[in-house]
mmCIF file of C-alpha atoms and ligand atoms in Angstrom:
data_model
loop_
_atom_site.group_PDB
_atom_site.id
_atom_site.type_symbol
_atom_site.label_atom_id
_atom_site.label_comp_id
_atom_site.label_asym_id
_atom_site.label_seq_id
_atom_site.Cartn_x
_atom_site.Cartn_y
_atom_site.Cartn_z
ATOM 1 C CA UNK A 1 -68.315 -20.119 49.714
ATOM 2 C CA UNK A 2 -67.515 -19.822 45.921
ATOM 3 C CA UNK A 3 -70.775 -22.816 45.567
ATOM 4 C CA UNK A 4 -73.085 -20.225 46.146
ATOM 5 C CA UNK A 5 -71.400 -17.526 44.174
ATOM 6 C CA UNK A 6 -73.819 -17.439 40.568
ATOM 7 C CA UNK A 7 -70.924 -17.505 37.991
ATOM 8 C CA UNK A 8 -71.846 -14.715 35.456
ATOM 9 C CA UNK A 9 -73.673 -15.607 32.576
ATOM 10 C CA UNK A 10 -75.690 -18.330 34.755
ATOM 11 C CA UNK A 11 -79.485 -18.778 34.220
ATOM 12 C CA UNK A 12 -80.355 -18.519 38.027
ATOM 13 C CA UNK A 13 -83.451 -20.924 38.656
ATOM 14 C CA UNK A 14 -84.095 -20.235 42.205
ATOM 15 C CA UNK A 15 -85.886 -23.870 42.665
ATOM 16 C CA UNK A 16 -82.127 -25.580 42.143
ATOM 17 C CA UNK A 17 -80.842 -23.578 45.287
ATOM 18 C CA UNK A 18 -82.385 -24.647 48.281
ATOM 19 C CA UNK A 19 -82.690 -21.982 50.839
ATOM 20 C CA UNK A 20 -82.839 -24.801 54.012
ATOM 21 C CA UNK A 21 -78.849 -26.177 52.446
ATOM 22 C CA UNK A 22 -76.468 -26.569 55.231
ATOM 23 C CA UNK A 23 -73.893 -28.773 53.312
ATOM 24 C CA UNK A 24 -71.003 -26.478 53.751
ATOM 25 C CA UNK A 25 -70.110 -26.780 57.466
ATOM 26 C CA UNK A 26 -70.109 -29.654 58.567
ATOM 27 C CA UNK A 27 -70.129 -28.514 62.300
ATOM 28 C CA UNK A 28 -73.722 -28.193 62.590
ATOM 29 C CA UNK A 29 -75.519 -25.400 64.761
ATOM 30 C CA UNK A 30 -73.670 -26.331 67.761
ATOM 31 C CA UNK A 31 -70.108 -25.477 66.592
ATOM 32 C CA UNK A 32 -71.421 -22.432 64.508
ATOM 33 C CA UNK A 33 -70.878 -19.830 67.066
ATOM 34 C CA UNK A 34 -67.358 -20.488 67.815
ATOM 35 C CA UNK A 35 -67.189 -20.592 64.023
ATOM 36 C CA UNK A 36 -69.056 -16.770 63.658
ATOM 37 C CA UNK A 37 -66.518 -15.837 66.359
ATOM 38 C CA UNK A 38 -63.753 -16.841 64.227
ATOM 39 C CA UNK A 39 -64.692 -15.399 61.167
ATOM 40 C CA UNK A 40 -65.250 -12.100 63.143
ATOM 41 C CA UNK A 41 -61.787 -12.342 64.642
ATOM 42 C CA UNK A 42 -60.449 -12.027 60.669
ATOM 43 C CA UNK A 43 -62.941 -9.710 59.887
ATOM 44 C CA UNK A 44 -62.124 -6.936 62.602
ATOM 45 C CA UNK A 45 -58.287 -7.364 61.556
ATOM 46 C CA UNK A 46 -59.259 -6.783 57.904
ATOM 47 C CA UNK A 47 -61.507 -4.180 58.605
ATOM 48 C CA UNK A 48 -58.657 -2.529 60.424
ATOM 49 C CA UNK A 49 -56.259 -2.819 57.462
ATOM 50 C CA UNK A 50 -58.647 -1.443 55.010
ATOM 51 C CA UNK A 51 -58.909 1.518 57.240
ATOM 52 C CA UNK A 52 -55.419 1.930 57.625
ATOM 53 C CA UNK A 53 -54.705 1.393 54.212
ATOM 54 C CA UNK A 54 -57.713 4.102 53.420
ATOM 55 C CA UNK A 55 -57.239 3.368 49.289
ATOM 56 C CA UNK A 56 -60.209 1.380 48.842
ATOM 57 C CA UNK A 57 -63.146 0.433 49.778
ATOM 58 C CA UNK A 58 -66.072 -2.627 50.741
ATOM 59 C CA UNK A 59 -70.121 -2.189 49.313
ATOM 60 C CA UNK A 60 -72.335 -5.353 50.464
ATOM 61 C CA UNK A 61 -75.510 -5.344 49.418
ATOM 62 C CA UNK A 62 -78.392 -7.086 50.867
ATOM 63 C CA UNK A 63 -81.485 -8.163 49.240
ATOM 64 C CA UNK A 64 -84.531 -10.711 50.274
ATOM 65 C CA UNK A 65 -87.817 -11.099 51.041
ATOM 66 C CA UNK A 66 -89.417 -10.214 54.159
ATOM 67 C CA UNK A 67 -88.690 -11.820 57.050
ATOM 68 C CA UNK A 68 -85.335 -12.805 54.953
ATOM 69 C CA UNK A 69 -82.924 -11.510 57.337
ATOM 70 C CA UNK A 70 -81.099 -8.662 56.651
ATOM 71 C CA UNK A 71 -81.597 -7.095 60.011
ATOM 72 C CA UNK A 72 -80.044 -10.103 61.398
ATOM 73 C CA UNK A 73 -77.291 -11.039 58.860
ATOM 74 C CA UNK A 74 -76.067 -7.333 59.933
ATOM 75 C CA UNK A 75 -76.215 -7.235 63.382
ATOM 76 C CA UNK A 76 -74.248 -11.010 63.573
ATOM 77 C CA UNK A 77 -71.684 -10.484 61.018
ATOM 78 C CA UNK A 78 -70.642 -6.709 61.855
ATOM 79 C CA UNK A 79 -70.777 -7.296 65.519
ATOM 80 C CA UNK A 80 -67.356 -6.571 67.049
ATOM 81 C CA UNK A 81 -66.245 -4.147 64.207
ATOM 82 C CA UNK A 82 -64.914 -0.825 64.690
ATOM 83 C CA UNK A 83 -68.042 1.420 64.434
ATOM 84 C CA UNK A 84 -66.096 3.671 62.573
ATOM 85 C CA UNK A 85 -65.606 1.965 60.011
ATOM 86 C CA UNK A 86 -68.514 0.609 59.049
ATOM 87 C CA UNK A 87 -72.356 1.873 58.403
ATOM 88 C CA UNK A 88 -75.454 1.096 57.072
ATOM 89 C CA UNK A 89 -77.834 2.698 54.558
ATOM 90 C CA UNK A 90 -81.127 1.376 54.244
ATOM 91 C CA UNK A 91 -83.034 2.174 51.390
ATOM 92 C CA UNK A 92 -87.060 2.465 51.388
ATOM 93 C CA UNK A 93 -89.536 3.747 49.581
ATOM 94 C CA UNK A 94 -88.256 6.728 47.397
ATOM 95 C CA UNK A 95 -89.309 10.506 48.783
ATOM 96 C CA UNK A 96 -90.266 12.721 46.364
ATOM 97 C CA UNK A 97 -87.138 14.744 45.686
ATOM 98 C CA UNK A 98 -85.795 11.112 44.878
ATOM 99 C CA UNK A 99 -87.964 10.003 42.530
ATOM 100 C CA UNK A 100 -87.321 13.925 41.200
ATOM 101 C CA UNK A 101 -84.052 12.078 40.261
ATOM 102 C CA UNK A 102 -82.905 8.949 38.318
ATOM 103 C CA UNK A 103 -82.973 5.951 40.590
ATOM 104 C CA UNK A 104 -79.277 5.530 41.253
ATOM 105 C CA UNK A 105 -79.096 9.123 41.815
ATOM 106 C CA UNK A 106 -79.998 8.512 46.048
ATOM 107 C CA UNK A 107 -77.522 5.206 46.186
ATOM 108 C CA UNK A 108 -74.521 7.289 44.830
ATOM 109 C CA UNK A 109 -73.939 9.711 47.388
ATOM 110 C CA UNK A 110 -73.971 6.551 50.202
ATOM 111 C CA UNK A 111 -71.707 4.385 48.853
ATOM 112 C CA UNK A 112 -68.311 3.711 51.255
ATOM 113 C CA UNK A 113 -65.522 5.849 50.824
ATOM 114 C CA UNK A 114 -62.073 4.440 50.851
ATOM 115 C CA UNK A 115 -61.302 2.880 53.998
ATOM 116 C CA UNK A 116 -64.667 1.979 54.772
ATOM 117 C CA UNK A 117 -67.481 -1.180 54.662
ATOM 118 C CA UNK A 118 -70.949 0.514 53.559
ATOM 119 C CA UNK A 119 -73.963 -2.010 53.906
ATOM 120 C CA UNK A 120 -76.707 -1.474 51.824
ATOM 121 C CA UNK A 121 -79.947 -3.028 53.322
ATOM 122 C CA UNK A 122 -82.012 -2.863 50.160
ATOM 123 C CA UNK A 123 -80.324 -0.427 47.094
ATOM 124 C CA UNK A 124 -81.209 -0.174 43.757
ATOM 125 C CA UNK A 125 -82.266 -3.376 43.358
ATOM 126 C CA UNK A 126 -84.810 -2.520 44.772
ATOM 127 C CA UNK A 127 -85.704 -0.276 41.188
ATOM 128 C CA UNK A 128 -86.093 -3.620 39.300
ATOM 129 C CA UNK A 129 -87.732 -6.112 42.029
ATOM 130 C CA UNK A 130 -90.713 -4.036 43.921
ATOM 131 C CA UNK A 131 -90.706 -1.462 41.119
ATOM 132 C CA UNK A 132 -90.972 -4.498 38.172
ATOM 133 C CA UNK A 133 -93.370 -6.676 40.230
ATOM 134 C CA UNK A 134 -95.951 -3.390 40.954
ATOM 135 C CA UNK A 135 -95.534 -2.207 37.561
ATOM 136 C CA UNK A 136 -94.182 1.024 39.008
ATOM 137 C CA UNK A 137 -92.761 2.456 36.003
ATOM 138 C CA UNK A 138 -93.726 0.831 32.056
ATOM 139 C CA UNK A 139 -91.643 -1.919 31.465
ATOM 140 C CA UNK A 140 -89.353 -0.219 28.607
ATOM 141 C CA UNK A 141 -88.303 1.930 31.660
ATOM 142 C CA UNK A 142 -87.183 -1.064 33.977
ATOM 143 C CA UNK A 143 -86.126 -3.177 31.497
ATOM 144 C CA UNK A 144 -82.669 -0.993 30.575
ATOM 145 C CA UNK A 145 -81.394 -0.862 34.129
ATOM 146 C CA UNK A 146 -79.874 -4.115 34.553
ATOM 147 C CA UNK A 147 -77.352 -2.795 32.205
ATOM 148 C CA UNK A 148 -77.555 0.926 33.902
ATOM 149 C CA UNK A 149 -76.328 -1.308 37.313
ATOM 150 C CA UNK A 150 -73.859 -3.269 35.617
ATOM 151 C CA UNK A 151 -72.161 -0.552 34.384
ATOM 152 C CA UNK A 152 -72.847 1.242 37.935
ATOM 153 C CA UNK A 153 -70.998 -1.366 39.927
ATOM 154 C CA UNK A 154 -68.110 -1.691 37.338
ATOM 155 C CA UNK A 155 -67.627 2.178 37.826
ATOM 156 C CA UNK A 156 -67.736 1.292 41.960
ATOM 157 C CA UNK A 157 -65.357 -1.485 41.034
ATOM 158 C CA UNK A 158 -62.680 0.708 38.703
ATOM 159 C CA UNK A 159 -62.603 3.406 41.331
ATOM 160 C CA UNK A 160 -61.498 0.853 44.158
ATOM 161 C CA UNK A 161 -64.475 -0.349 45.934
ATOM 162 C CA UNK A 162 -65.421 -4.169 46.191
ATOM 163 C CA UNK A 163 -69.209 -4.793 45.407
ATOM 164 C CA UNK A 164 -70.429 -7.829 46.868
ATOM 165 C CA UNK A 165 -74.109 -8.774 46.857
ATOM 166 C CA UNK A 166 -75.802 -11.693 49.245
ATOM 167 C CA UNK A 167 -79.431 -12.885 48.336
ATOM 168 C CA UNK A 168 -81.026 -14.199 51.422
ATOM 169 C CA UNK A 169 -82.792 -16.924 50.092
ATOM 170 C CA UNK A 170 -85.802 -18.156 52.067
ATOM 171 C CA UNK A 171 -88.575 -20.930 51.278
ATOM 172 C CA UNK A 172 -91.973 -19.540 50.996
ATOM 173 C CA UNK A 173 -92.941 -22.392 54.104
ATOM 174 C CA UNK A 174 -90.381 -20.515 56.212
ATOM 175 C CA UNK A 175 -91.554 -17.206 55.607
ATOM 176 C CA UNK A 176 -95.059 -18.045 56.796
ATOM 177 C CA UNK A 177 -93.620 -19.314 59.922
ATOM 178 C CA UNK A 178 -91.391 -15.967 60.778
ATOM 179 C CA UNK A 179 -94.521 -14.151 60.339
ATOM 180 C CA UNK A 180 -96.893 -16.488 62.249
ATOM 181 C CA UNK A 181 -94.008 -16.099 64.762
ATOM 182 C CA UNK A 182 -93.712 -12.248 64.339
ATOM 183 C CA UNK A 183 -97.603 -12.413 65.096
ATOM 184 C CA UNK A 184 -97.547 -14.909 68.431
ATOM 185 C CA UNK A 185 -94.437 -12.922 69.804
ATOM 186 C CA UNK A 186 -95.625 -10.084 71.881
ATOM 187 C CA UNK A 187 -91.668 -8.304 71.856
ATOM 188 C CA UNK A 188 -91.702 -9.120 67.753
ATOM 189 C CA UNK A 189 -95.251 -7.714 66.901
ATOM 190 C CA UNK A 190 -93.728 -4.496 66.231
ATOM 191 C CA UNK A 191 -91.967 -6.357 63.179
ATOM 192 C CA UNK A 192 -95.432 -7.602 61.644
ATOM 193 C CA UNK A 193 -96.361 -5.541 58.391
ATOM 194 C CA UNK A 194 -99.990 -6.145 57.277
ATOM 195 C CA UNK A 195 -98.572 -4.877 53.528
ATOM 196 C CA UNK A 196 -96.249 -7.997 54.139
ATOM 197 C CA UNK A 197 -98.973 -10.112 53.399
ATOM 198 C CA UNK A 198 -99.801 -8.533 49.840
ATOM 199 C CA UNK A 199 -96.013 -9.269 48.914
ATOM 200 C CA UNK A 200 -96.551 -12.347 49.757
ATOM 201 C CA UNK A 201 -99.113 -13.215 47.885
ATOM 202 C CA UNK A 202 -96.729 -11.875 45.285
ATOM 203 C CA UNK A 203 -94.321 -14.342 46.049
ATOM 204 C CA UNK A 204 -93.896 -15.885 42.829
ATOM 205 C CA UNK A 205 -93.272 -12.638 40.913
ATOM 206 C CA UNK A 206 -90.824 -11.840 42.997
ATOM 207 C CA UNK A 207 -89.033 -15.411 42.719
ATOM 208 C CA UNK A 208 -88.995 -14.457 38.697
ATOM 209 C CA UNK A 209 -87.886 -10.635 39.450
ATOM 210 C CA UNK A 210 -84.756 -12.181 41.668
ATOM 211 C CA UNK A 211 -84.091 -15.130 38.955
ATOM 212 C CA UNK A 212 -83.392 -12.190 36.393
ATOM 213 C CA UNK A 213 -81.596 -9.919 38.619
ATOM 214 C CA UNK A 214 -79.288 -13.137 39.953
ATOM 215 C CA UNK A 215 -79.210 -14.263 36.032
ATOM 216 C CA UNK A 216 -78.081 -10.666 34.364
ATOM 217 C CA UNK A 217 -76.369 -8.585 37.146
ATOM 218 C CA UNK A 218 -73.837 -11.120 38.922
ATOM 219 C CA UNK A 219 -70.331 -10.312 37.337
ATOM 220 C CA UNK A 220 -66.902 -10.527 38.325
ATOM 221 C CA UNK A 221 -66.250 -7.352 39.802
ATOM 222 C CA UNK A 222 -69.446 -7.624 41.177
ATOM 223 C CA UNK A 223 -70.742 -11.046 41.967
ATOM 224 C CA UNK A 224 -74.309 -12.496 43.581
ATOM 225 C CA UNK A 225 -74.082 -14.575 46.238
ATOM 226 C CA UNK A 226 -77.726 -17.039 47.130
ATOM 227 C CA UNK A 227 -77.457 -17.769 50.257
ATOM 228 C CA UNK A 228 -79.169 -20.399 51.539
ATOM 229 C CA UNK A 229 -80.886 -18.422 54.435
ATOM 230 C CA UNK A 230 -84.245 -21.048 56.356
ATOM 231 C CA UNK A 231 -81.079 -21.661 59.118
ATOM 232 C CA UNK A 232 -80.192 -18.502 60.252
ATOM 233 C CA UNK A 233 -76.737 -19.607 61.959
ATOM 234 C CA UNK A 234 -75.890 -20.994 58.252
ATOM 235 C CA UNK A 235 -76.410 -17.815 56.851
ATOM 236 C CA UNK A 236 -74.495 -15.120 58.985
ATOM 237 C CA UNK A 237 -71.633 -17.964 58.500
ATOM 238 C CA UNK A 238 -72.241 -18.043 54.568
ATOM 239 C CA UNK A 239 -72.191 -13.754 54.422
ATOM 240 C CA UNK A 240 -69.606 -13.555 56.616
ATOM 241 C CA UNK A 241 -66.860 -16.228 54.865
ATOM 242 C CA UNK A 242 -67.587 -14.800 51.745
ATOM 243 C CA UNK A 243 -67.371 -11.151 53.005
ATOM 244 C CA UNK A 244 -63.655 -12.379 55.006
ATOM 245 C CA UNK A 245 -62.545 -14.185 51.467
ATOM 246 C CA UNK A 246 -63.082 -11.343 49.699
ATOM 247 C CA UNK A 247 -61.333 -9.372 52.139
ATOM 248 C CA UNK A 248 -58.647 -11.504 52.386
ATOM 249 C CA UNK A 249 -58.368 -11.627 48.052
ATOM 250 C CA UNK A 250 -57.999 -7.808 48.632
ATOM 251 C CA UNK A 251 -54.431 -8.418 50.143
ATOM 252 C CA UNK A 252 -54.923 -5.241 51.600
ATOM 253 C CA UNK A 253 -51.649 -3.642 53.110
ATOM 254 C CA UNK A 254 -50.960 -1.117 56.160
ATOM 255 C CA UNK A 255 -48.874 1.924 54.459
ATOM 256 C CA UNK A 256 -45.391 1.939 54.609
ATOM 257 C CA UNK A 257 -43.982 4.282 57.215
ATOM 258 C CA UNK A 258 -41.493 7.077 56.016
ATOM 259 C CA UNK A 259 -39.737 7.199 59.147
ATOM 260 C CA UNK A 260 -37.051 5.224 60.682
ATOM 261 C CA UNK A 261 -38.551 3.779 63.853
ATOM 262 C CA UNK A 262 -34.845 3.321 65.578
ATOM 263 C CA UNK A 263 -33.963 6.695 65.230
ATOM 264 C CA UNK A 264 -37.634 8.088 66.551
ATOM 265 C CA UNK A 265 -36.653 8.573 70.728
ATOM 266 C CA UNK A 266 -39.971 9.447 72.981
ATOM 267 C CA UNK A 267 -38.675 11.324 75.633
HETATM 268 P P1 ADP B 301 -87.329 -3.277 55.604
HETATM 269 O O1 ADP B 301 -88.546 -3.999 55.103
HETATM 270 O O2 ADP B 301 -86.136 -3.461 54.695
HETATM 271 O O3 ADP B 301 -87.023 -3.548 57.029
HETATM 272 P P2 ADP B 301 -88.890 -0.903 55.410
HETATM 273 O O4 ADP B 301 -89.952 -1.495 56.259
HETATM 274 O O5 ADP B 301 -88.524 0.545 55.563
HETATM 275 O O6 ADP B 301 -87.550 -1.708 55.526
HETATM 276 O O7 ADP B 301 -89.316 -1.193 53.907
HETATM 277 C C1 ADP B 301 -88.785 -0.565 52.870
HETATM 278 C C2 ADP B 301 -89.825 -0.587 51.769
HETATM 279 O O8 ADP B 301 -89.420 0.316 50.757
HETATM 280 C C3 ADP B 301 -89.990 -1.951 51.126
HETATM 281 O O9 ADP B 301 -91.339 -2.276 51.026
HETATM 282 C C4 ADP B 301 -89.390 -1.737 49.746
HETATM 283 O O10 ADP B 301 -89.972 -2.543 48.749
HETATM 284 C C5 ADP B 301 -89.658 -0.284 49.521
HETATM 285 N N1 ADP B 301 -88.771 0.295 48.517
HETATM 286 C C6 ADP B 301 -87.429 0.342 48.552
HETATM 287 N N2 ADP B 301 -86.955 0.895 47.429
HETATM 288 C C7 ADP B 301 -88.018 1.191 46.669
HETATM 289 C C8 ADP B 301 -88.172 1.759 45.383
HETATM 290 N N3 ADP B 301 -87.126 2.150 44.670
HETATM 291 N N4 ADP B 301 -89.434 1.927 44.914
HETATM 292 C C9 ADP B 301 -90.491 1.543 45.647
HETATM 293 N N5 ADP B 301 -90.416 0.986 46.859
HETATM 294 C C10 ADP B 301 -89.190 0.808 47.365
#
């Protein structure tokens, strides 16, 4: 999965990663569930280990557009995981004893403790995409916390959790047709946001907001992934590999026991 990992110090320009890409499995759609299955096979053993080993910790972080995915991407990659485990924080629009507080300030307190995989759907990204593109606070304010989050996610990293970060990356043509499709669908109407529309006329701002987050905030203790996100089997196969390599790179290891199991007798 390392082609869709943005190396740091990359310019990102979103138009040279296409969101409908496919090239890295060559199985197509039909083989792709046997492939999820696989990849959740390694990922409930890993998940197991972490917990076991209970010295460190996973933070993925999912950003898009609407109608990107994240709801999905979550409910097909962590399916089969110990619920225990795992959890996910969404983050919305700031209440006021947030915004009482800086902007990291509400994503602190969430983030997994050791042993665990914490999702964030949305995070503080969210402080320099919708926040930049809606002029939310002056620009000087904005501006400084790229480097705020880099040196956020190195803390994360130095004190033992792994920050990974997926972009869903969707074509503006597809997003029309999940919320044309949102629209026809009587059981998905409940998903249709008329404010979704006013984002979307937006698009382009946000394509530029992403471009700079992708371009200043993907490190190596804390690297971007664009995934390519129009096929939605492609993507929960994308986030998950990544999320199992990662896992795997962890070489996570179940503690030693300090007992000698020949000499334990169950009566
Ligand atoms: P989702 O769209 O992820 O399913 P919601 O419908 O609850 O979830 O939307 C969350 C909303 O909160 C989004 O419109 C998002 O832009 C907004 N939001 C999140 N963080 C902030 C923030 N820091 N400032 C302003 N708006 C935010």
């Amino acid at each position: 999965m390392d082609r869709y990992r943005v190396k740091p110090g990359t310019v990102v320009r979103l138009k040279d990663w296409e969101p409908g890409d496919t090239s890295a499995y060559s199985g197509g759609k039909e083989q792709a569930p046997q492939e999820l299955d696989r990849l959740r096979q390694s990922l409930v053993t890993l998940q197991e280990t972490l917990w076991a080993e209970k010295r460190r910790s996973v933070l993925v972080i999912l950003q898009a557009m609407d109608t990107g995915g994240k709801d999905g991407t979550i409910s097909h990659v962590l399916t089969g995981l110990n619920p225990q485990g795992v959890y996910v924080q969404g983050f919305g629009v700031p209440s006021t004893e947030e915004l009482e507080h800086d902007y990291l300030w509400r994503a602190h307190e969430h983030t997994p403790q050791r042993g665990k995989i914490g999702v964030f759907n949305r995070s503080y990204y969210e402080d320099v995409l919708v926040v930049r593109v809606h002029e939310l606070v002056p620009k000087d304010v904005w501006s400084r916390r790229y480097d705020h989050i880099n040196a956020f996610e190195r803390l994360l990293s130095d004190e033992g959790t792994t920050v990974l970060k997926f972009f869903l990356n969707i074509s503006k043509a597809e997003q029309k047709q999940r919320l044309e499709e949102r629209l026809a669908q009587t059981d998905k109407r409940w998903k249709f946001n008329p404010d979704d529309l006013a984002e979307r006329r937006l698009w382009d701002k946000y394509q530029e907001a992403y471009e700079v987050v992708l371009s200043r905030t993907s490190t190596e203790y804390a690297p971007w992934y664009i995934v390519p996100s129009d096929h939605k089997w492609y993507r929960n196969l994308v986030v998950s590999s990544a999320l199992a390599n990662t896992m795997q790179r962890m070489d996570l290891q179940v503690p030693k026991i300090t007992f000698d199991p020949q000499k334990v007798r169950i009566d």
